[in-house]
Tab-separated table of C-alpha atoms and ligand atoms in Angstrom:
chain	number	residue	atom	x	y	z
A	1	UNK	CA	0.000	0.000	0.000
A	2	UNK	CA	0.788	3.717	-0.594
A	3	UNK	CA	1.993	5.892	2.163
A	4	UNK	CA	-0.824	8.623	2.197
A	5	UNK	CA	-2.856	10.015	4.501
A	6	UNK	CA	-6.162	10.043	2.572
A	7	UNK	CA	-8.001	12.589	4.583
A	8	UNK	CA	-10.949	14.748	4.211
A	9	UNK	CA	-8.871	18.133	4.688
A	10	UNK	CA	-11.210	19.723	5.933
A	11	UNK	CA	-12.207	17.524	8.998
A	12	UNK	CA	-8.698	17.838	9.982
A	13	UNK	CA	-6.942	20.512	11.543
A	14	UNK	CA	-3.530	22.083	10.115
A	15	UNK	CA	-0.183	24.182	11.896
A	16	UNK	CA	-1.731	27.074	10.889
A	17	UNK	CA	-5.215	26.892	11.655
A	18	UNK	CA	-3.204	25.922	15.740
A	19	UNK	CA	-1.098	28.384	15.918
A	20	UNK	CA	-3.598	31.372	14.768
A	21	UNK	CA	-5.252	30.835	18.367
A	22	UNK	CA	-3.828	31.405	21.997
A	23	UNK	CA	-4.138	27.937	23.539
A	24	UNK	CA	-3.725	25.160	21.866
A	25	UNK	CA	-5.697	23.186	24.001
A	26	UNK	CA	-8.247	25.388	23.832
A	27	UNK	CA	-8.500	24.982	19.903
A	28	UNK	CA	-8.212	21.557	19.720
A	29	UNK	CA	-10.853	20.591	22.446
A	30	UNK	CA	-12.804	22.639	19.599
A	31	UNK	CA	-11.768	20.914	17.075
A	32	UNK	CA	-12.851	18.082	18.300
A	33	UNK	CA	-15.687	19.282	19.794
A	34	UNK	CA	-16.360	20.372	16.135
A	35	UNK	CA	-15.432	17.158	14.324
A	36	UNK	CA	-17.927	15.784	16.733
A	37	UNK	CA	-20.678	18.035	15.956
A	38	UNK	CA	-20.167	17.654	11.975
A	39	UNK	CA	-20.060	14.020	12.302
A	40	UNK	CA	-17.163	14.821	10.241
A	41	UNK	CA	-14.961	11.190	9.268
A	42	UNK	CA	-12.555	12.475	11.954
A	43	UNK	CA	-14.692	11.509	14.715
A	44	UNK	CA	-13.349	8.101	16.602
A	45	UNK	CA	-16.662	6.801	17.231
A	46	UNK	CA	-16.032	3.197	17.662
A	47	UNK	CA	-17.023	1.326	20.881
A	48	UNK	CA	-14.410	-0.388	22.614
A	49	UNK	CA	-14.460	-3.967	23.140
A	50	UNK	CA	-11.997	-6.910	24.235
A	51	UNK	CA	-11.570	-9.435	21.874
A	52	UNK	CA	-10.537	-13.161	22.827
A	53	UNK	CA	-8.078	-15.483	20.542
A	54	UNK	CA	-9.634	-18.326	18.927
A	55	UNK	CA	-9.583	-22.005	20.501
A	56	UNK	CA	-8.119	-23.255	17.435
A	57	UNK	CA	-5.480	-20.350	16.237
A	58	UNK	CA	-4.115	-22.608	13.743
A	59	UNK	CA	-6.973	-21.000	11.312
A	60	UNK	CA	-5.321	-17.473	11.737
A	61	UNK	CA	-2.270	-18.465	10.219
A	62	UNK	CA	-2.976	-20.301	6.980
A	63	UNK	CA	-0.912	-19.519	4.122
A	64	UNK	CA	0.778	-16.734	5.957
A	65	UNK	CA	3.653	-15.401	4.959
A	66	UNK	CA	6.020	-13.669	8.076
A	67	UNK	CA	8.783	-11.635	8.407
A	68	UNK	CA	11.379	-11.493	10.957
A	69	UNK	CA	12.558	-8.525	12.734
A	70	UNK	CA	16.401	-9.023	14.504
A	71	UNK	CA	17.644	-5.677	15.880
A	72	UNK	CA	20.754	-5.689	18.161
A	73	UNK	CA	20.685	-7.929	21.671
A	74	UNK	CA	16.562	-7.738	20.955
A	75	UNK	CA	15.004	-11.263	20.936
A	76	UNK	CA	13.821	-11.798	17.505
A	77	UNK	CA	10.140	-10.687	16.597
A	78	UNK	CA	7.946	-12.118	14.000
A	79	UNK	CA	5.021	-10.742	12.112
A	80	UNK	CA	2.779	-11.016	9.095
A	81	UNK	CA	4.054	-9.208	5.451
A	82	UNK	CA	1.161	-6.629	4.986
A	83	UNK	CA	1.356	-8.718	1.472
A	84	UNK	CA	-0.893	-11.083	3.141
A	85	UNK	CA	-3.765	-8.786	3.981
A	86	UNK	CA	-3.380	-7.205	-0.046
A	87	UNK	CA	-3.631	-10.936	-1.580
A	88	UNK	CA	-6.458	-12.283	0.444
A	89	UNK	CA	-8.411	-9.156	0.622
A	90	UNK	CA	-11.531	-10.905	-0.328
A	91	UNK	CA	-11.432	-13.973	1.359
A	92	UNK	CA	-11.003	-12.590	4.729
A	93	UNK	CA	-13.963	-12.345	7.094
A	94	UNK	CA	-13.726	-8.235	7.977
A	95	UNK	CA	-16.888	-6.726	9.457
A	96	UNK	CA	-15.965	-3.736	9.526
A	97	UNK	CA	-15.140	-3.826	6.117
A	98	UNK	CA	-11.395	-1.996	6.293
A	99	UNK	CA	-9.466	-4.726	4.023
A	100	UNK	CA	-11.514	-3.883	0.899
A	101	UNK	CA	-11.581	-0.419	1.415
A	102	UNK	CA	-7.932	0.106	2.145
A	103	UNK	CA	-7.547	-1.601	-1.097
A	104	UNK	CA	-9.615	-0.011	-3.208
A	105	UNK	CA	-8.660	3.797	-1.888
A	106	UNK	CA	-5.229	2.770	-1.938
A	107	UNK	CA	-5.166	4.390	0.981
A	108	UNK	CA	-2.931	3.952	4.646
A	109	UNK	CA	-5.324	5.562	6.147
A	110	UNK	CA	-9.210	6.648	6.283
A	111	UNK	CA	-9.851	8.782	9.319
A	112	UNK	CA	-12.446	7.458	12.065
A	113	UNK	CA	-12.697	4.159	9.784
A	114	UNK	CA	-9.230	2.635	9.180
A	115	UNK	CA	-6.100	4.046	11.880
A	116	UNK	CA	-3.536	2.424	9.864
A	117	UNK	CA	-2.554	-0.617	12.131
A	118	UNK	CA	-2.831	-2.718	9.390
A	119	UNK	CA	1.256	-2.332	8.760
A	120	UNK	CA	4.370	-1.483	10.546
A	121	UNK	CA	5.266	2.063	10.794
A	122	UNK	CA	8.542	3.411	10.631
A	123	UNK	CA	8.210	4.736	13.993
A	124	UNK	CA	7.998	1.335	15.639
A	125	UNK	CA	11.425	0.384	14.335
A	126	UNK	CA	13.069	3.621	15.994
A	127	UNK	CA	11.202	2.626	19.347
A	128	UNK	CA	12.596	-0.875	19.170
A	129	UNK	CA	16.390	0.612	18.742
A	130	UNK	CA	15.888	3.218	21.877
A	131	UNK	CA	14.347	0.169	23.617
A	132	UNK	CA	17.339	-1.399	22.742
A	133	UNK	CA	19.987	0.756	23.895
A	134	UNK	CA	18.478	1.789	27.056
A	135	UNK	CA	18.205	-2.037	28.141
A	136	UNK	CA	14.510	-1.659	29.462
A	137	UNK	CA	13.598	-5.148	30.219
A	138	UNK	CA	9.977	-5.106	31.004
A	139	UNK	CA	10.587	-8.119	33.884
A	140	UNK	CA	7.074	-7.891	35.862
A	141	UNK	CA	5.808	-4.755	34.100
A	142	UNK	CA	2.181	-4.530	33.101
A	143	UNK	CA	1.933	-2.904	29.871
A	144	UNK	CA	-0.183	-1.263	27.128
A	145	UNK	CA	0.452	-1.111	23.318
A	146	UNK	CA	-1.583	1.549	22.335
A	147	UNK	CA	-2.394	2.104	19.244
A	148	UNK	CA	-0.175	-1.253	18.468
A	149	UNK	CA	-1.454	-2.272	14.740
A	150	UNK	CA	0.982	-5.316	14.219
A	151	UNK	CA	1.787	-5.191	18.348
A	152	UNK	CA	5.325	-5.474	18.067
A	153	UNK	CA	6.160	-3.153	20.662
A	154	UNK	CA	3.750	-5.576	23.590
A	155	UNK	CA	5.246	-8.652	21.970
A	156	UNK	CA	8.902	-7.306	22.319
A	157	UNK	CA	7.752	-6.869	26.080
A	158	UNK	CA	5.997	-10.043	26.208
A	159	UNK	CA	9.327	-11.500	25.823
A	160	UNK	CA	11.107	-9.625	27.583
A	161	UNK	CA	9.423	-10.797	30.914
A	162	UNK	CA	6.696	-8.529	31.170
A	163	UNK	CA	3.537	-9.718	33.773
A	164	UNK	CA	0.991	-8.520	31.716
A	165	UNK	CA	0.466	-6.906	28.116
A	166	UNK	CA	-2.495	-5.326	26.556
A	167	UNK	CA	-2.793	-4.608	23.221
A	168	UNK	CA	-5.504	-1.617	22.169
A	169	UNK	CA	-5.947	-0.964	18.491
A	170	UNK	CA	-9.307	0.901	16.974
A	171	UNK	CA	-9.830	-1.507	14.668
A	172	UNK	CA	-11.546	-4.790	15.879
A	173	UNK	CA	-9.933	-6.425	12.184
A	174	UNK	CA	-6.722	-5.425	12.816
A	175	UNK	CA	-6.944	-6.842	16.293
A	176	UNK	CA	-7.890	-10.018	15.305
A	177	UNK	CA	-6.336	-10.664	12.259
A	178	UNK	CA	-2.771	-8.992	12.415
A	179	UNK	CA	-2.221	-8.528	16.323
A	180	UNK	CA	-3.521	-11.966	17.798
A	181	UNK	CA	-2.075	-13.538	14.962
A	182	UNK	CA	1.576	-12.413	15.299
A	183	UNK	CA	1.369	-12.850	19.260
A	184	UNK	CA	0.761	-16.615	18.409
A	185	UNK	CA	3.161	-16.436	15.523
A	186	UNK	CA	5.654	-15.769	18.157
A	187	UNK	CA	5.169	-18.539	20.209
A	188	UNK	CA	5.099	-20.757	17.552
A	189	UNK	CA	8.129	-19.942	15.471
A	190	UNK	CA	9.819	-19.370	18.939
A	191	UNK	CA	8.925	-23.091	19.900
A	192	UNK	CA	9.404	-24.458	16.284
A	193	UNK	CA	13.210	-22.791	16.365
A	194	UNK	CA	13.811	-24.557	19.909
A	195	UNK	CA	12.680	-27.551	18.810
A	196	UNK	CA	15.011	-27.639	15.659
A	197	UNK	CA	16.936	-30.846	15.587
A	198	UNK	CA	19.206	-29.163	12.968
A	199	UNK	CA	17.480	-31.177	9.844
A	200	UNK	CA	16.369	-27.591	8.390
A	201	UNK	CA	13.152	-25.453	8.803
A	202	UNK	CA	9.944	-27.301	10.051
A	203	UNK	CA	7.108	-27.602	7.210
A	204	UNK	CA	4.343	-25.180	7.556
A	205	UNK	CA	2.126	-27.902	9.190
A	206	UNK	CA	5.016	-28.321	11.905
A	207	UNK	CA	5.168	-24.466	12.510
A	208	UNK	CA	1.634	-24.257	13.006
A	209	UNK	CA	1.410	-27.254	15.306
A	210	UNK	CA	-0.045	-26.348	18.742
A	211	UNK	CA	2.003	-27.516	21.500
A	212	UNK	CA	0.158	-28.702	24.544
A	213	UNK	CA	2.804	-28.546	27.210
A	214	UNK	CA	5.276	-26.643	28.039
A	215	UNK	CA	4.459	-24.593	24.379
A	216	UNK	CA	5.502	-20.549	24.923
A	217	UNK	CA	2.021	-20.051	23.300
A	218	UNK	CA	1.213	-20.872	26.769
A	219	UNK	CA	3.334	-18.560	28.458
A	220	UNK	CA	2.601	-15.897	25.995
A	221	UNK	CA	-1.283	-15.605	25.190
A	222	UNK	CA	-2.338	-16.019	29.088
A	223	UNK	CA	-0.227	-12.975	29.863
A	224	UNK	CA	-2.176	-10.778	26.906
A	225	UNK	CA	-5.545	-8.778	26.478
A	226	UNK	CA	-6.624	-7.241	23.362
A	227	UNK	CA	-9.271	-4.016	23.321
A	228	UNK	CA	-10.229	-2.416	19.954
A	229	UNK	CA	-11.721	0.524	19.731
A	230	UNK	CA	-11.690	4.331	20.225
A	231	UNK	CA	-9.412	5.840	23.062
A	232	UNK	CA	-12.334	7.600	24.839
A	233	UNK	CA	-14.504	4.771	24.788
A	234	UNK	CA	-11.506	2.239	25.369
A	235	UNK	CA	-10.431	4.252	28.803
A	236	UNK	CA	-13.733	3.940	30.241
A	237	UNK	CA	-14.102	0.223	29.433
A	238	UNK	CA	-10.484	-0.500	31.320
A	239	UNK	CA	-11.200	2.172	34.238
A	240	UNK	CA	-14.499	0.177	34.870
A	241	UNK	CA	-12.680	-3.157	35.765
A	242	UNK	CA	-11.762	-3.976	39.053
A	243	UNK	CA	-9.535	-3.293	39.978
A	244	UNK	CA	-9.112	-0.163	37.714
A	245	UNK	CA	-6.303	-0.407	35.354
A	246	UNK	CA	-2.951	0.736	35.569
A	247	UNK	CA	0.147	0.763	33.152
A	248	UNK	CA	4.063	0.807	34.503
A	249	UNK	CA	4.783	1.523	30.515
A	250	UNK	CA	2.909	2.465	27.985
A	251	UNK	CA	4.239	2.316	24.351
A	252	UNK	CA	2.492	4.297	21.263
A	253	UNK	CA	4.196	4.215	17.903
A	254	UNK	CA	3.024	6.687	15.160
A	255	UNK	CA	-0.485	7.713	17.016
A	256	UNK	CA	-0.179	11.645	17.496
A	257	UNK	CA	-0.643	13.110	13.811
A	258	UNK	CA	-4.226	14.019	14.187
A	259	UNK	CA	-4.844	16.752	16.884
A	260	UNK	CA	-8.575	16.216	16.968
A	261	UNK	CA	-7.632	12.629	19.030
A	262	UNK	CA	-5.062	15.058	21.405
A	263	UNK	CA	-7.463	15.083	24.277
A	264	UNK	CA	-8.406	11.524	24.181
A	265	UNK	CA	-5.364	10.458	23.648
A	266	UNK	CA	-3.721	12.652	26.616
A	267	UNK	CA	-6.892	11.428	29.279
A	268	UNK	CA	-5.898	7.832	27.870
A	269	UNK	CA	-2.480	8.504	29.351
A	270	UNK	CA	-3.429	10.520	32.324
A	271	UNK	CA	-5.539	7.888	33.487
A	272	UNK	CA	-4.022	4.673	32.682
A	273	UNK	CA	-0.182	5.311	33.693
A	274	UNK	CA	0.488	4.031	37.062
A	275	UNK	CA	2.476	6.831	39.596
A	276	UNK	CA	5.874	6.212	38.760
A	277	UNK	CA	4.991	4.436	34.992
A	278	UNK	CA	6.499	6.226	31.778
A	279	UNK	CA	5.247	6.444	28.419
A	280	UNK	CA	7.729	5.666	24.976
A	281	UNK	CA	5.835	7.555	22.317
A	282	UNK	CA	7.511	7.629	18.806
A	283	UNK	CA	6.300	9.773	16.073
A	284	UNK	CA	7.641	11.644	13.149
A	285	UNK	CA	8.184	15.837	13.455
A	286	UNK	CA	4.972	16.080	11.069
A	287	UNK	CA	2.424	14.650	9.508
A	288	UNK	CA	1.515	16.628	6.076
A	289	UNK	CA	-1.889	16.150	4.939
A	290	UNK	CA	-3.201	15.849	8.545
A	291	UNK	CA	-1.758	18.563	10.632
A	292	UNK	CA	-0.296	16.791	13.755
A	293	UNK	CA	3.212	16.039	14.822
A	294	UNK	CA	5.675	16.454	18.383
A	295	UNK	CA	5.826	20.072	18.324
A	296	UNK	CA	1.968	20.007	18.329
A	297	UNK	CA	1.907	17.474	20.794
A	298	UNK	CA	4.295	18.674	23.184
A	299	UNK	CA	2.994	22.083	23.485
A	300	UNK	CA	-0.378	20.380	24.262
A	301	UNK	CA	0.925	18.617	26.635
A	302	UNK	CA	2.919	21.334	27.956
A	303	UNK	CA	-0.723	23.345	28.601
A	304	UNK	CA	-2.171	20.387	30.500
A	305	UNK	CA	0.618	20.536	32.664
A	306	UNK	CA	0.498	16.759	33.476
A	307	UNK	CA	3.536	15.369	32.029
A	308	UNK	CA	7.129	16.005	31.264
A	309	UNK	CA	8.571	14.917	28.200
A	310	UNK	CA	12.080	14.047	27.295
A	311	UNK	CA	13.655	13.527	24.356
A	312	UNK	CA	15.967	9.914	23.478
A	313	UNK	CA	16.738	10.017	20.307
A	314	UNK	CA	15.766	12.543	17.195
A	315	UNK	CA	16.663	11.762	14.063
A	316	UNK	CA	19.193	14.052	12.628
A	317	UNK	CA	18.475	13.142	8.547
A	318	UNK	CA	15.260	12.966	6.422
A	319	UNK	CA	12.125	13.308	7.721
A	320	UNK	CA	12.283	14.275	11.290
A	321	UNK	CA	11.141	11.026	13.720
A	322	UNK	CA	11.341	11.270	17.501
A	323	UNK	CA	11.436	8.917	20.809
A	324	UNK	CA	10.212	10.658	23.254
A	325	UNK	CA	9.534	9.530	27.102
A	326	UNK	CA	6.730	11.260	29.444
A	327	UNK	CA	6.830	10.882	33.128
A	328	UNK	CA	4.317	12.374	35.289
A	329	UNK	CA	5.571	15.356	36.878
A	330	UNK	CA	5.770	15.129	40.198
A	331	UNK	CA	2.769	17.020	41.788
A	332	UNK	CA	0.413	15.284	39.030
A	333	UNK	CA	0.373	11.880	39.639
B	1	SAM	C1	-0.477	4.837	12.064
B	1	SAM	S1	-1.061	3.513	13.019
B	1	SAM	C2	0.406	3.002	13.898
B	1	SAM	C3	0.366	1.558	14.237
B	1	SAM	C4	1.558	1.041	15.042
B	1	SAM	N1	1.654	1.683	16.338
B	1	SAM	C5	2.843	1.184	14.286
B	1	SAM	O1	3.672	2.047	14.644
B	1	SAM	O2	3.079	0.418	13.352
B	1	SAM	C6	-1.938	4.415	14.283
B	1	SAM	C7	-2.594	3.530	15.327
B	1	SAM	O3	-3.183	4.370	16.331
B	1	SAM	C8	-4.468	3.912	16.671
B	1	SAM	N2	-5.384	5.053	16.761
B	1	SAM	C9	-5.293	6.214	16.096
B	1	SAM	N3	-6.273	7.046	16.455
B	1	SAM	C10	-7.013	6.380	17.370
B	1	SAM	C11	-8.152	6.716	18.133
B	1	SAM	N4	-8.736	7.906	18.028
B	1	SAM	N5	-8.648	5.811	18.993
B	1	SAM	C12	-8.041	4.614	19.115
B	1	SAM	N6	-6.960	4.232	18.431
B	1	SAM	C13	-6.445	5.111	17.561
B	1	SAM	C14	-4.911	2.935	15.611
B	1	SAM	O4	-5.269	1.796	16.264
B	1	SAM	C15	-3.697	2.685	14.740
B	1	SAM	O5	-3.309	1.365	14.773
């Protein structure tokens, strides 16, 4: 698929149209309020819900077709080509009807239909490397992927020791056909690869083969939750359990380039980041076509006075992309 943010311009708020008014927040709280009001295809307006694997997950990964992602002392993480979703387009069950569309508009994107979790974003890949070099192990952590689209970012913590990981995406397809998929296509090429008596790679039907005993799908899928749906509607359905919900880390890759999902998205975070948690966020400088970006972000953040934020890495050729980390600050938690 195409990188391009297939927006309806006008639903969407630019740089400009932010900066022409005194607070930020104030604008964007009106911009949403707005993009509510118009029923504009901005609006988020899908109802969270939590999603459980299959009995059987050998039926999620017929003729799939993975890729493997090795980067640095990481342990290696496996996931679906987007290839897969393209070629099968039609014979996928998809309620929500997001496969065909994508297809047809050619599009990454469709705003309050399709977030784009569908593939791996750049983002994700510059997360992974700061992840990397700062040696955060996860050991005991309970975590959210939000916004996780393949989930590589809750798997990578998954295996790294982590209690618990939830996985939030806002589409229910994309949940169950990319995220649960490559959480059990971990387990499974993980066992497959320990089980290797050197004779080459097990056949597909070997891969695929659910293990009992002792399989990692067992230590894996127990530990995970999955939640689709929009982050308003999502933070209420977690804040209702009991007892209420609360993240050590939170990781979001590529989820801050429309500002009309700033104050969900910030309440998300607020509310669902234990005392002394943090939050990886990686994004790129700017979006173009939909108005969002860090600077945007930060200075919204900056007038909620919740959070600080602190750079780790910033990209220093091409497009701009960003790690940044958000702590509460002290008085705030
Ligand atoms: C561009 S994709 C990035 C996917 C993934 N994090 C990555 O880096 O590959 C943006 C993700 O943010 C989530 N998202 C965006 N806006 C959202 C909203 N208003 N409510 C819930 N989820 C949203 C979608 O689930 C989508 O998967």
């Amino acid at each position: 698929m195409s990188f391009c943010f297939n927006f309806d311009v006008s639903a969407t708020t630019n740089t400009d149209d932010v900066q022409r008014n005194a607070s930020l927040t104030d604008k964007i709280d009106s911009v949403a309020k707005s993009v509510t009001e118009s029923g504009s295809p901005a609006e988020a307006v899908k109802e969270a819900k939590e999603h459980f694997p299959p009995s059987d997950p050998r039926c999620l990964l017929d003729d799939t077709i993975y890729e493997t992602l090795t980067i640095g002392t990481l342990p290696p993480l496996h996931f679906l080509n987007e290839t897969v979703f393209e070629k099968t387009v039609y014979e996928r069950e998809d309620a929500e009807n997001i496969l065909s569309r994508t297809a047809e508009q050619r599009s990454d994107l469709i705003s309050g239909v399709y977030e784009g979790g569908l593939k791996v974003w750049e983002c994700t890949y510059d997360l992974l490397e700061v992840i990397e070099r700062e040696g955060q192990t996860f050991g005991g952590k309970a975590v959210l992927d939000l916004g996780c689209g393949a989930g590589l970012l809750g798997i990578l913590s998954l295996k790294r020791g982590a209690k618990e990981v939830h996985f939030q995406d806002y589409n229910s397809t994309v949940l169950e056909q990319l995220t649960v998929s490559n959480v059990i296509l971990n387990c499974q090429v993980d066992d497959s690869d320990d089980d290797d008596d050197g004779q080459g790679s097990p056949d597909k039907e070997e891969e695929c083969k659910i293990k009992p005993k002792h399989s990692k799908k067992d230590l894996l899928l127990p530990r995970c939750r999955f939640f689709s749906g929009d982050w308003r509607t999502f933070l209420v359905l977690v804040s209702s359990q009991d007892p209420p919900l609360k993240y050590d880390i939170i990781m979001t890759s590529e989820t801050i380039y429309n500002t009309a999902y700033y104050p969900a998205l910030h309440d998300t975070f607020h509310k669902l980041l234990a005392p002394h948690g943090h939050i990886y966020l990686a994004t790129k400088s700017h979006y173009f076509g939909v108005g969002g970006g860090l600077h945007l972000f930060e200075t919204f953040v900056a007038e909620r006075g919740v959070f600080a934020v602190n750079h780790l890495w910033d990209s220093e050729i091409g497009l701009q992309r960003h790690v940044v980390v958000l702590r509460f600050k002290k008085e705030s938690h």
